[in-house]
């Protein structure tokens, strides 16, 4: 009897599954528009859309549906409004091209807008010439993976963000490619989310931008040639691992901006050829470990109110200035790094230099005081004063010192 | 003049010091490129050497050459030759041979390490060009100082002091003024003071070419605007030329009046 009951339940279960209908949309099919397919479908149905151009906008998915595009069907918004809005839980949207979203100064038009939903999946889509590309509002437990987001932003005032999240949590943003937007990826009030393996480059403002977001992880991303690489502001417990920040080079450009952030970790990242690799202001209790700072203008620029940060085990190589520091008080630890400028010796051969290294040069101090004096960079006089300051420090904070500088770079 | 130039030039080229100078640059460039295969980085290091050592060598060689060949000069003066052609011939002979050492000494290693394949050719040429003109400027000034001072020790001292002033002390005063007047807008002042000193001017011109300007923030933008504009570029080039021409004119003037 029990067996029969189980079989019966299984039968019921599968029959319910089979009840989920499938629709096919194509230019010559019975159903020729996506909107129509959505309106006749019921919850948990699947809609297949074949290749072709669909001139539709303001598409609303208000029930749990699966939409799968074959051969990248193009949904052309014709620069009129938002193209697709998802306002239901458990929506799967895969394999589409969405293009031509209207620019507006009043409305935030987007290629795909997900609003107040959970368990959504946006995968393998291409968003071309959109104002905001993917916009997630008050949604959670979603996945945004393998999308290609190519905007057409020219200036900051009339451009939107690539992947924009607002009041979300538990979102995964994986392996997307974002370019030519204002901010590549933007987080505001987003908690417990992950950003992994994305490539954000050529954006006007930031490659990745955090505001008021806590307990997020970003890992293995590459931020290249953005106005500035990543800005992390007013956030707590942000974990930054194995990212690459490179070629963020320009007058007010930097690899990573830390502003009012607490208790973060920054481990195993590479900063290459940025004007300022890390610009820190009001940042406390951050672990900066095992990073590479190579060929930047400034390695770490500490502007003020930064306490209890540990900067250990990093490689500082060939930066014009390794560390710039304002103020005389230092509460951060700079011990145990490798500095390519270090000229000390290691008599006991334990791999740690016997003479402490002072990463802040006098000239760096002068430049902080009088920005115009940077014009003296690489002048013989500057070498002389740097040398004399190194021998007997007067101006630079005397506690800002690496007592255990490594002789060879870390792997 | 051409004859004396030729004579001085070949005399100098065969001299030990030109060879040492040439070998020094050759070795330096080879070592730099060997240690650091990146041509663009080597060029930056090269710049430091050129704008500091180029003038120093020019000054020292200029003053030594003049004093050493004084007896021969006096012999020439006894001949029916124009004074200006004697001194100018000697000056150009010296400046050209020094420049040749510089160009060959630096050029050969860089060419061997694949300069033509890299995109740095124009940066390299501008560095060579600046080394060339700095050599002319400082050799000319050395010649003038030597002409003006019969006393060798005094002449030598003055020449070294002049180099020290231009290479180090000037920057020191400049930096002090910047720090003192930091409450005021200093862009124009910084621009003006770095344009007036040939060593600073060369340094800034090279740095801006090498795109360090992004480091310089707002000041860099001011400089880039100035040097990027046609007026600014031609102004700075003419200032360099002026620095080269004025000592030559002064040499001619001094030579005419000097009682040997």
XYZ file of C-alpha atoms in Angstrom:
671
model
C 0.000 0.000 0.000
C 2.785 2.329 0.975
C 4.590 1.577 -2.299
C 1.530 2.418 -4.293
C 1.157 5.672 -2.424
C 4.750 6.614 -3.265
C 4.313 5.658 -6.895
C 1.139 7.674 -7.044
C 2.795 10.742 -5.620
C 5.678 10.312 -8.073
C 3.179 10.002 -10.891
C 1.433 13.145 -9.767
C 4.764 14.934 -9.527
C 5.886 13.989 -13.049
C 2.508 14.690 -14.548
C 2.633 18.148 -13.047
C 6.067 18.575 -14.587
C 4.754 17.511 -17.935
C 1.926 19.940 -17.601
C 4.445 22.764 -17.929
C 3.854 23.731 -21.532
C 6.458 24.724 -24.093
C 6.013 27.487 -26.650
C 8.160 28.363 -29.582
C 8.407 31.897 -30.871
C 9.769 32.775 -34.278
C 9.080 35.255 -37.049
C 7.004 32.804 -39.086
C 5.507 30.782 -36.228
C 2.023 30.931 -34.870
C 3.325 32.999 -31.996
C 5.445 35.755 -33.480
C 6.124 37.959 -30.497
C 7.601 37.339 -27.104
C 4.939 39.399 -25.385
C 2.236 37.217 -26.871
C 4.013 34.062 -25.762
C 4.258 35.387 -22.230
C 0.605 36.368 -22.125
C -0.669 32.923 -23.141
C 1.762 30.970 -21.000
C 1.253 29.880 -17.452
C 3.620 29.663 -14.527
C 6.625 27.326 -15.026
C 6.187 27.118 -18.793
C 9.138 27.305 -21.124
C 9.336 29.647 -24.071
C 11.861 28.973 -26.829
C 12.665 31.942 -29.025
C 14.353 31.311 -32.363
C 16.901 33.570 -34.002
C 15.630 36.748 -35.632
C 14.854 40.307 -34.773
C 11.983 41.118 -32.418
C 11.164 44.816 -32.196
C 9.625 44.835 -28.735
C 9.980 46.842 -25.572
C 8.344 46.996 -22.137
C 8.159 43.213 -22.034
C 6.955 42.145 -18.588
C 7.563 38.692 -17.145
C 5.204 38.472 -14.192
C 5.160 34.714 -13.634
C 7.905 32.146 -13.170
C 8.932 31.345 -16.748
C 11.931 29.999 -18.547
C 12.916 31.907 -21.682
C 15.609 30.414 -23.840
C 16.919 31.981 -27.018
C 18.267 29.869 -29.854
C 20.882 31.443 -32.135
C 20.731 34.675 -30.169
C 17.383 36.246 -31.056
C 17.677 40.021 -30.996
C 15.204 42.060 -29.000
C 15.491 45.569 -30.368
C 14.102 48.214 -28.015
C 14.325 50.821 -30.786
C 15.525 53.378 -28.240
C 12.103 53.709 -26.694
C 12.009 52.387 -23.142
C 13.096 49.506 -20.921
C 13.216 46.284 -22.912
C 12.515 43.564 -20.367
C 11.214 43.701 -16.820
C 11.229 40.626 -14.610
C 8.800 40.933 -11.727
C 8.421 37.348 -10.646
C 10.433 34.764 -8.766
C 12.243 31.899 -10.479
C 12.662 33.353 -13.935
C 15.302 31.872 -16.214
C 16.419 34.078 -19.099
C 19.089 32.746 -21.415
C 20.698 33.349 -24.775
C 19.240 36.642 -25.989
C 20.622 39.792 -27.500
C 19.010 42.922 -26.122
C 19.822 46.172 -27.739
C 18.991 49.836 -28.111
C 17.607 51.027 -24.819
C 16.510 54.640 -24.494
C 18.653 57.159 -22.661
C 16.699 59.216 -20.198
C 17.398 61.794 -17.549
C 14.239 60.959 -15.624
C 13.765 57.200 -15.858
C 16.403 54.539 -15.378
C 15.700 52.540 -18.518
C 17.440 49.209 -18.610
C 18.025 46.270 -20.911
C 16.915 43.782 -18.277
C 15.311 45.012 -15.079
C 14.691 42.574 -12.270
C 12.462 43.977 -9.618
C 11.440 42.494 -6.251
C 12.151 38.942 -7.369
C 14.230 36.061 -6.182
C 15.919 33.004 -7.674
C 16.325 34.516 -11.115
C 18.964 33.456 -13.609
C 20.312 35.664 -16.383
C 22.774 33.729 -18.416
C 24.606 33.977 -21.774
C 22.924 37.176 -22.895
C 24.368 40.060 -24.836
C 23.314 43.594 -24.045
C 24.341 46.101 -26.655
C 23.933 49.856 -26.611
C 21.831 49.933 -23.489
C 21.484 52.802 -21.031
C 21.517 50.642 -17.906
C 22.186 47.092 -19.060
C 21.177 44.792 -16.214
C 19.413 46.401 -13.292
C 18.491 44.445 -10.194
C 16.246 46.150 -7.681
C 15.283 44.758 -4.283
C 15.929 41.231 -5.499
C 17.870 38.369 -4.055
C 19.339 34.923 -4.614
C 19.995 35.510 -8.299
C 22.663 34.562 -10.770
C 24.051 36.784 -13.517
C 26.500 34.769 -15.531
C 28.395 34.931 -18.813
C 26.696 38.027 -20.112
C 28.341 40.392 -22.498
C 27.509 43.984 -21.720
C 28.722 46.504 -24.250
C 27.479 50.037 -23.878
C 28.062 53.146 -25.881
C 28.787 55.626 -23.124
C 30.515 58.808 -24.132
C 30.255 60.958 -21.031
C 29.269 60.386 -17.439
C 26.180 62.609 -17.335
C 24.116 60.722 -19.871
C 25.242 57.179 -19.363
C 24.139 54.337 -17.132
C 25.827 51.474 -15.358
C 26.507 48.052 -16.825
C 25.316 45.779 -14.051
C 23.475 47.835 -11.466
C 22.337 46.401 -8.132
C 20.248 48.233 -5.583
C 19.011 46.790 -2.311
C 19.844 43.200 -3.181
C 21.399 40.283 -1.389
C 22.883 36.891 -2.171
C 23.485 37.634 -5.829
C 26.240 35.959 -7.843
C 27.804 37.875 -10.710
C 30.087 35.543 -12.582
C 32.240 35.750 -15.715
C 30.551 38.737 -17.286
C 32.257 41.115 -19.645
C 31.319 44.758 -19.130
C 32.585 47.693 -21.115
C 31.744 51.241 -22.140
C 29.318 52.110 -19.390
C 29.518 54.647 -16.584
C 30.277 52.096 -13.866
C 30.920 48.559 -15.008
C 29.319 46.939 -11.963
C 27.548 49.028 -9.351
C 26.497 47.923 -5.845
C 24.352 50.029 -3.572
C 22.945 48.457 -0.387
C 23.917 44.988 -1.607
C 24.883 42.396 0.973
C 26.340 38.883 0.945
C 26.979 38.810 -2.793
C 29.802 37.517 -4.941
C 31.481 38.963 -7.992
C 33.726 36.398 -9.622
C 35.830 36.318 -12.769
C 34.357 39.341 -14.484
C 36.231 41.496 -16.942
C 35.347 45.152 -16.619
C 37.243 47.525 -18.826
C 36.971 50.836 -20.609
C 34.222 52.194 -18.380
C 34.006 55.923 -17.843
C 33.958 56.014 -14.070
C 34.658 52.827 -12.110
C 35.121 49.238 -13.132
C 33.330 48.217 -9.935
C 31.653 50.498 -7.450
C 30.470 49.653 -3.926
C 28.318 51.945 -1.845
C 26.887 50.973 1.556
C 27.311 47.276 0.814
C 28.490 44.759 3.354
C 29.936 41.253 3.438
C 30.547 41.019 -0.302
C 33.340 39.146 -2.049
C 34.951 39.927 -5.328
C 37.458 37.528 -6.662
C 39.482 36.911 -9.803
C 38.144 39.891 -11.688
C 40.120 42.064 -14.061
C 39.662 45.821 -14.082
C 41.472 47.451 -16.935
C 41.627 50.961 -18.348
C 38.629 52.306 -16.485
C 38.345 55.882 -15.304
C 39.266 54.233 -12.026
C 39.429 50.551 -11.276
C 37.335 49.866 -8.210
C 35.802 52.171 -5.647
C 34.778 50.716 -2.335
C 33.001 53.280 -0.211
C 31.099 53.208 3.077
C 31.135 49.425 3.243
C 32.129 46.780 5.759
C 33.555 43.290 5.429
C 34.415 43.409 1.766
C 36.708 40.584 0.644
C 38.900 41.290 -2.360
C 40.924 38.349 -3.609
C 43.089 37.678 -6.664
C 41.857 40.554 -8.795
C 43.915 42.362 -11.389
C 43.848 46.138 -11.514
C 45.771 47.456 -14.428
C 46.334 50.435 -16.681
C 43.968 52.698 -14.808
C 46.203 55.525 -15.850
C 45.204 59.144 -15.970
C 45.246 62.355 -14.073
C 42.752 61.448 -11.355
C 42.812 57.728 -11.868
C 43.516 54.916 -9.477
C 43.337 51.174 -9.219
C 41.407 50.891 -5.974
C 39.765 53.618 -3.948
C 39.038 52.758 -0.326
C 36.893 55.304 1.405
C 35.268 54.766 4.779
C 35.581 51.024 4.698
C 36.154 48.733 7.643
C 37.271 45.176 8.290
C 37.990 44.227 4.697
C 40.549 41.876 3.263
C 42.647 42.558 0.208
C 44.680 39.512 -0.634
C 46.585 38.285 -3.654
C 45.672 41.105 -6.009
C 47.885 42.568 -8.690
C 48.129 46.294 -9.304
C 49.969 47.164 -12.456
C 50.587 50.534 -14.087
C 47.938 52.525 -12.242
C 48.514 56.175 -11.464
C 47.619 55.398 -7.840
C 47.299 51.715 -7.007
C 45.429 52.139 -3.715
C 44.014 55.428 -2.536
C 42.876 54.994 1.056
C 40.911 57.417 3.140
C 39.190 56.650 6.421
C 39.815 52.924 6.097
C 40.295 50.838 9.201
C 41.256 47.279 10.027
C 42.000 46.166 6.480
C 44.342 43.274 5.806
C 46.424 44.023 2.744
C 48.466 40.903 2.099
C 50.261 39.151 -0.691
C 49.511 41.748 -3.337
C 51.771 42.849 -6.146
C 52.258 46.542 -6.775
C 54.164 46.864 -10.018
C 55.085 50.000 -11.916
C 52.438 52.271 -10.440
C 52.814 55.992 -9.892
C 51.879 55.631 -6.230
C 51.721 52.249 -4.536
C 49.554 53.113 -1.557
C 48.443 56.643 -0.893
C 47.082 57.116 2.580
C 45.189 60.350 2.863
C 44.075 60.301 6.461
C 42.120 58.615 9.215
C 43.437 55.158 8.346
C 44.094 53.065 11.423
C 44.928 49.489 12.280
C 45.561 48.369 8.734
C 48.057 45.593 8.157
C 50.113 45.832 5.026
C 52.272 42.745 5.086
C 53.821 40.372 2.634
C 53.303 42.475 -0.478
C 55.662 43.140 -3.348
C 56.300 46.800 -4.127
C 58.215 46.948 -7.348
C 59.280 49.886 -9.490
C 56.632 52.313 -8.299
C 57.502 55.990 -8.527
C 56.361 56.362 -4.929
C 55.757 53.241 -2.851
C 53.832 54.847 -0.044
C 52.564 58.381 0.357
C 51.340 59.388 3.759
C 49.890 62.524 5.179
C 50.306 63.362 8.808
C 52.882 62.345 11.366
C 50.988 59.645 13.166
C 51.029 56.122 11.868
C 48.998 53.307 13.305
C 49.308 50.911 10.382
C 51.759 48.079 10.083
C 54.023 48.019 7.047
C 56.209 45.122 8.170
C 57.454 42.228 6.111
C 57.021 43.468 2.561
C 59.396 43.325 -0.359
C 60.454 46.747 -1.676
C 62.430 47.011 -4.896
C 63.909 50.291 -3.609
C 65.382 48.600 -0.564
C 69.145 48.899 -0.469
C 69.922 47.275 2.865
C 71.827 44.069 3.530
C 71.162 40.721 5.102
C 74.190 39.534 7.043
C 72.572 36.603 8.839
C 71.044 35.385 5.569
C 67.561 34.763 6.912
C 65.969 36.488 3.939
C 65.009 39.560 5.961
C 67.001 42.745 5.638
C 68.897 43.866 8.726
C 68.207 47.558 8.218
C 64.621 48.846 8.395
C 63.141 50.339 5.233
C 61.297 53.655 5.148
C 58.796 53.565 2.318
C 57.861 57.234 2.536
C 60.472 59.401 0.895
C 60.953 63.035 1.754
C 59.968 64.045 -1.734
C 56.687 62.162 -1.370
C 56.071 64.197 1.752
C 56.851 67.435 -0.070
C 54.572 66.480 -2.948
C 51.749 65.860 -0.502
C 52.287 69.346 0.906
C 52.801 71.160 -2.379
C 51.361 69.240 -5.315
C 53.072 71.555 -7.797
C 56.476 70.352 -6.687
C 55.910 67.064 -8.501
C 57.459 68.838 -11.446
C 60.808 68.230 -9.715
C 60.430 64.457 -9.989
C 63.651 62.722 -11.071
C 65.726 65.797 -10.478
C 69.185 65.328 -8.958
C 68.268 67.560 -6.035
C 65.336 65.321 -5.189
C 67.615 62.279 -5.139
C 69.899 64.149 -2.772
C 67.213 65.159 -0.295
C 65.666 61.702 -0.411
C 69.021 60.228 0.391
C 69.684 62.554 3.295
C 66.191 61.934 4.679
C 66.792 58.214 4.413
C 69.930 58.537 6.501
C 68.287 60.647 9.190
C 64.518 61.032 8.968
C 63.142 64.366 10.101
C 59.954 65.062 8.182
C 58.528 61.665 7.399
C 56.604 59.829 10.152
C 59.368 58.036 12.031
C 57.177 55.075 12.940
C 56.216 54.375 9.364
C 58.892 51.818 8.754
C 59.184 48.259 7.586
C 61.289 46.625 10.269
C 61.494 43.329 8.364
C 61.883 44.117 4.693
C 62.302 40.991 2.587
C 65.370 40.646 0.405
C 63.657 38.809 -2.445
C 60.181 39.247 -3.899
C 57.382 36.898 -2.860
C 56.184 34.403 -5.409
C 87.000 78.100 -39.343
C 86.105 74.816 -41.015
C 89.752 73.879 -41.180
C 90.290 74.525 -37.493
C 87.050 72.732 -36.696
C 88.232 69.736 -38.671
C 91.581 69.799 -36.999
C 90.139 70.047 -33.477
C 87.526 67.467 -34.235
C 89.923 64.834 -35.507
C 92.420 65.661 -32.822
C 89.760 65.129 -30.171
C 88.308 62.021 -31.710
C 91.694 60.414 -31.559
C 92.228 61.540 -27.989
C 91.958 59.128 -25.131
C 89.238 61.087 -23.334
C 86.760 60.999 -26.159
C 87.257 57.278 -26.348
C 86.738 56.893 -22.605
C 83.609 59.033 -22.763
C 82.337 56.963 -25.665
C 83.146 53.686 -23.909
C 81.490 54.923 -20.741
C 78.200 55.535 -22.501
C 78.514 52.302 -24.432
C 79.068 50.301 -21.270
C 76.371 52.120 -19.353
C 73.766 51.549 -22.028
C 74.716 47.893 -22.453
C 74.612 47.254 -18.715
C 71.286 49.062 -18.385
C 69.730 47.110 -21.192
C 71.227 43.879 -19.967
C 69.828 44.353 -16.460
C 66.506 45.628 -17.662
C 65.428 44.379 -21.033
C 62.607 46.879 -21.254
C 63.758 49.630 -23.601
C 61.291 52.222 -22.352
C 62.477 51.830 -18.755
C 66.091 51.975 -19.849
C 65.291 55.216 -21.650
C 64.030 56.783 -18.420
C 67.208 55.841 -16.593
C 69.204 57.068 -19.568
C 67.493 60.415 -19.247
C 68.824 60.900 -15.738
C 72.313 60.175 -16.944
C 72.085 62.473 -19.922
C 70.675 65.494 -18.189
C 73.154 65.304 -15.312
C 76.306 63.855 -16.841
C 75.982 65.398 -20.297
C 76.301 68.959 -18.972
C 79.006 67.981 -16.473
C 81.181 66.330 -19.083
C 80.557 69.228 -21.463
C 81.679 71.750 -18.849
C 84.767 69.832 -17.759
C 85.925 68.941 -21.276
C 85.285 72.463 -22.466
C 87.371 74.054 -19.795
C 90.145 71.456 -19.979
C 90.358 71.576 -23.722
C 90.623 75.319 -23.792
C 93.364 75.491 -21.186
C 95.258 72.563 -22.648
C 95.288 73.899 -26.149
C 96.086 77.431 -25.057
C 99.649 77.321 -26.397
C 98.525 76.054 -29.744
C 95.795 78.705 -29.781
C 98.410 81.369 -29.183
C 100.403 79.999 -32.076
C 97.329 80.184 -34.267
C 96.643 83.707 -33.103
C 100.000 84.710 -34.502
C 98.792 83.632 -37.953
C 96.578 85.782 -40.182
C 93.366 84.023 -39.130
C 90.235 85.622 -37.808
C 89.955 85.258 -34.035
C 86.348 84.238 -34.144
C 87.091 81.389 -36.526
C 89.860 80.070 -34.285
C 87.681 79.891 -31.175
C 84.496 78.892 -32.901
C 86.390 76.204 -34.780
C 87.736 74.820 -31.544
C 84.365 75.058 -29.843
C 82.469 73.280 -32.607
C 85.177 70.670 -32.907
C 84.874 69.863 -29.227
C 81.073 69.991 -29.026
C 80.697 67.828 -32.112
C 83.139 65.200 -30.918
C 81.429 65.002 -27.528
C 78.036 64.705 -29.170
C 79.384 62.004 -31.444
C 80.576 60.003 -28.439
C 77.143 60.409 -26.884
C 75.168 59.466 -29.961
C 77.318 56.462 -30.829
C 77.823 55.347 -27.238
C 74.106 55.271 -26.560
C 72.920 54.505 -30.041
C 74.836 51.299 -30.685
C 73.556 49.348 -27.632
C 69.996 50.466 -28.135
C 70.074 49.516 -31.790
C 71.568 46.147 -30.895
C 68.774 45.582 -28.385
C 66.135 46.179 -31.000
C 65.332 49.867 -30.806
C 63.944 49.946 -34.324
C 61.464 47.199 -33.541
C 60.121 48.964 -30.480
C 57.833 51.957 -30.471
C 60.323 53.960 -28.457
C 62.300 55.280 -31.378
C 60.942 58.816 -31.130
C 61.476 58.994 -27.391
C 65.011 57.823 -27.932
C 65.626 60.371 -30.638
C 64.294 63.169 -28.476
C 66.608 62.077 -25.669
C 69.578 62.079 -28.020
C 68.583 65.431 -29.368
C 68.369 66.879 -25.868
C 71.729 65.358 -24.921
C 73.159 66.915 -28.063
C 71.898 70.407 -27.317
C 72.851 70.215 -23.622
C 76.395 69.314 -24.654
C 76.492 72.362 -26.914
C 75.110 74.666 -24.221
C 77.500 73.609 -21.508
C 80.599 73.343 -23.704
C 79.894 76.863 -24.918
C 79.556 78.186 -21.399
C 82.761 76.410 -20.362
C 84.599 77.989 -23.286
C 83.316 81.385 -22.337
C 84.326 80.968 -18.697
C 87.778 79.810 -19.789
C 88.153 82.763 -22.115
C 87.133 85.149 -19.381
C 89.508 83.706 -16.800
C 93.236 83.580 -17.306
C 93.561 81.782 -13.983
C 92.956 78.087 -14.579
C 91.932 77.210 -11.040
C 89.438 80.033 -10.939
C 88.047 79.118 -14.338
C 87.713 75.484 -13.416
C 86.032 76.349 -10.138
C 83.587 78.681 -11.765
C 82.674 76.154 -14.409
C 81.999 73.416 -11.873
C 80.040 75.844 -9.741
C 77.955 76.807 -12.733
C 77.108 73.172 -13.402
C 76.343 72.600 -9.721
C 74.069 75.596 -9.701
C 72.125 74.501 -12.762
C 71.899 70.835 -11.829
C 71.312 71.017 -8.087
C 71.184 74.410 -6.393
C 68.651 75.880 -8.797
C 66.257 73.028 -8.060
C 66.833 73.473 -4.366
C 65.929 77.149 -4.462
C 63.008 76.363 -6.727
C 61.658 73.730 -4.352
C 62.121 76.007 -1.349
C 60.187 78.774 -3.041
C 57.414 76.325 -3.902
C 57.150 75.228 -0.290
C 57.319 78.766 1.046
C 54.622 80.102 -1.219
C 52.413 77.051 -1.197
C 49.351 79.126 -0.314
C 49.541 80.857 -3.675
C 48.760 79.473 -7.127
C 52.109 78.245 -8.310
C 51.515 76.735 -11.743
C 52.773 79.639 -13.762
C 55.728 80.071 -11.455
C 56.616 76.392 -11.651
C 56.276 76.486 -15.401
C 58.428 79.584 -15.753
C 61.195 78.412 -13.448
C 61.496 75.059 -15.091
C 61.576 76.586 -18.541
C 64.384 78.971 -17.647
C 66.903 76.310 -16.621
C 68.028 74.184 -19.576
C 68.521 71.086 -17.412
C 65.065 71.349 -15.854
C 63.541 72.160 -19.185
C 65.087 69.073 -20.767
C 63.946 66.908 -17.876
C 60.381 68.146 -18.071
C 60.254 67.793 -21.835
C 61.410 64.196 -21.667
C 59.125 63.316 -18.744
C 56.094 64.676 -20.525
C 57.002 62.651 -23.584
C 57.292 59.512 -21.488
C 53.763 59.939 -20.131
C 54.731 60.433 -16.541
C 52.565 63.517 -16.812
C 49.582 61.553 -15.510
C 51.437 61.351 -12.211
C 51.646 65.052 -12.001
C 47.959 65.663 -11.531
C 46.812 69.182 -12.087
C 50.317 70.590 -12.491
C 51.025 67.965 -15.096
C 47.948 69.053 -16.976
C 49.142 72.643 -16.981
C 52.530 71.540 -18.243
C 51.095 69.202 -20.810
C 48.889 71.969 -22.128
C 51.849 74.284 -22.393
C 54.231 71.843 -24.013
C 51.523 70.259 -26.079
C 50.604 73.537 -27.724
C 52.591 74.724 -30.700
C 53.478 77.966 -28.949
C 54.751 76.226 -25.831
C 56.803 73.689 -27.726
C 58.393 76.253 -29.999
C 58.982 78.546 -27.008
C 60.815 75.843 -25.088
C 62.822 74.782 -28.108
C 63.788 78.361 -28.807
C 64.823 78.806 -25.190
C 67.116 75.797 -25.516
C 68.528 77.230 -28.729
C 68.967 80.593 -27.066
C 70.935 78.893 -24.307
C 73.154 77.399 -27.010
C 73.532 80.527 -29.126
C 74.148 83.135 -26.428
C 77.410 81.565 -25.162
C 78.654 81.320 -28.762
C 77.990 85.003 -29.331
C 79.636 85.780 -26.029
C 82.673 83.726 -27.054
C 82.980 85.685 -30.287
C 82.625 88.980 -28.459
C 85.086 88.054 -25.727
C 87.600 86.649 -28.214
C 87.603 89.891 -30.188
C 88.447 92.018 -27.170
C 90.707 89.749 -25.229
C 94.318 90.749 -24.927
C 96.459 87.617 -25.156
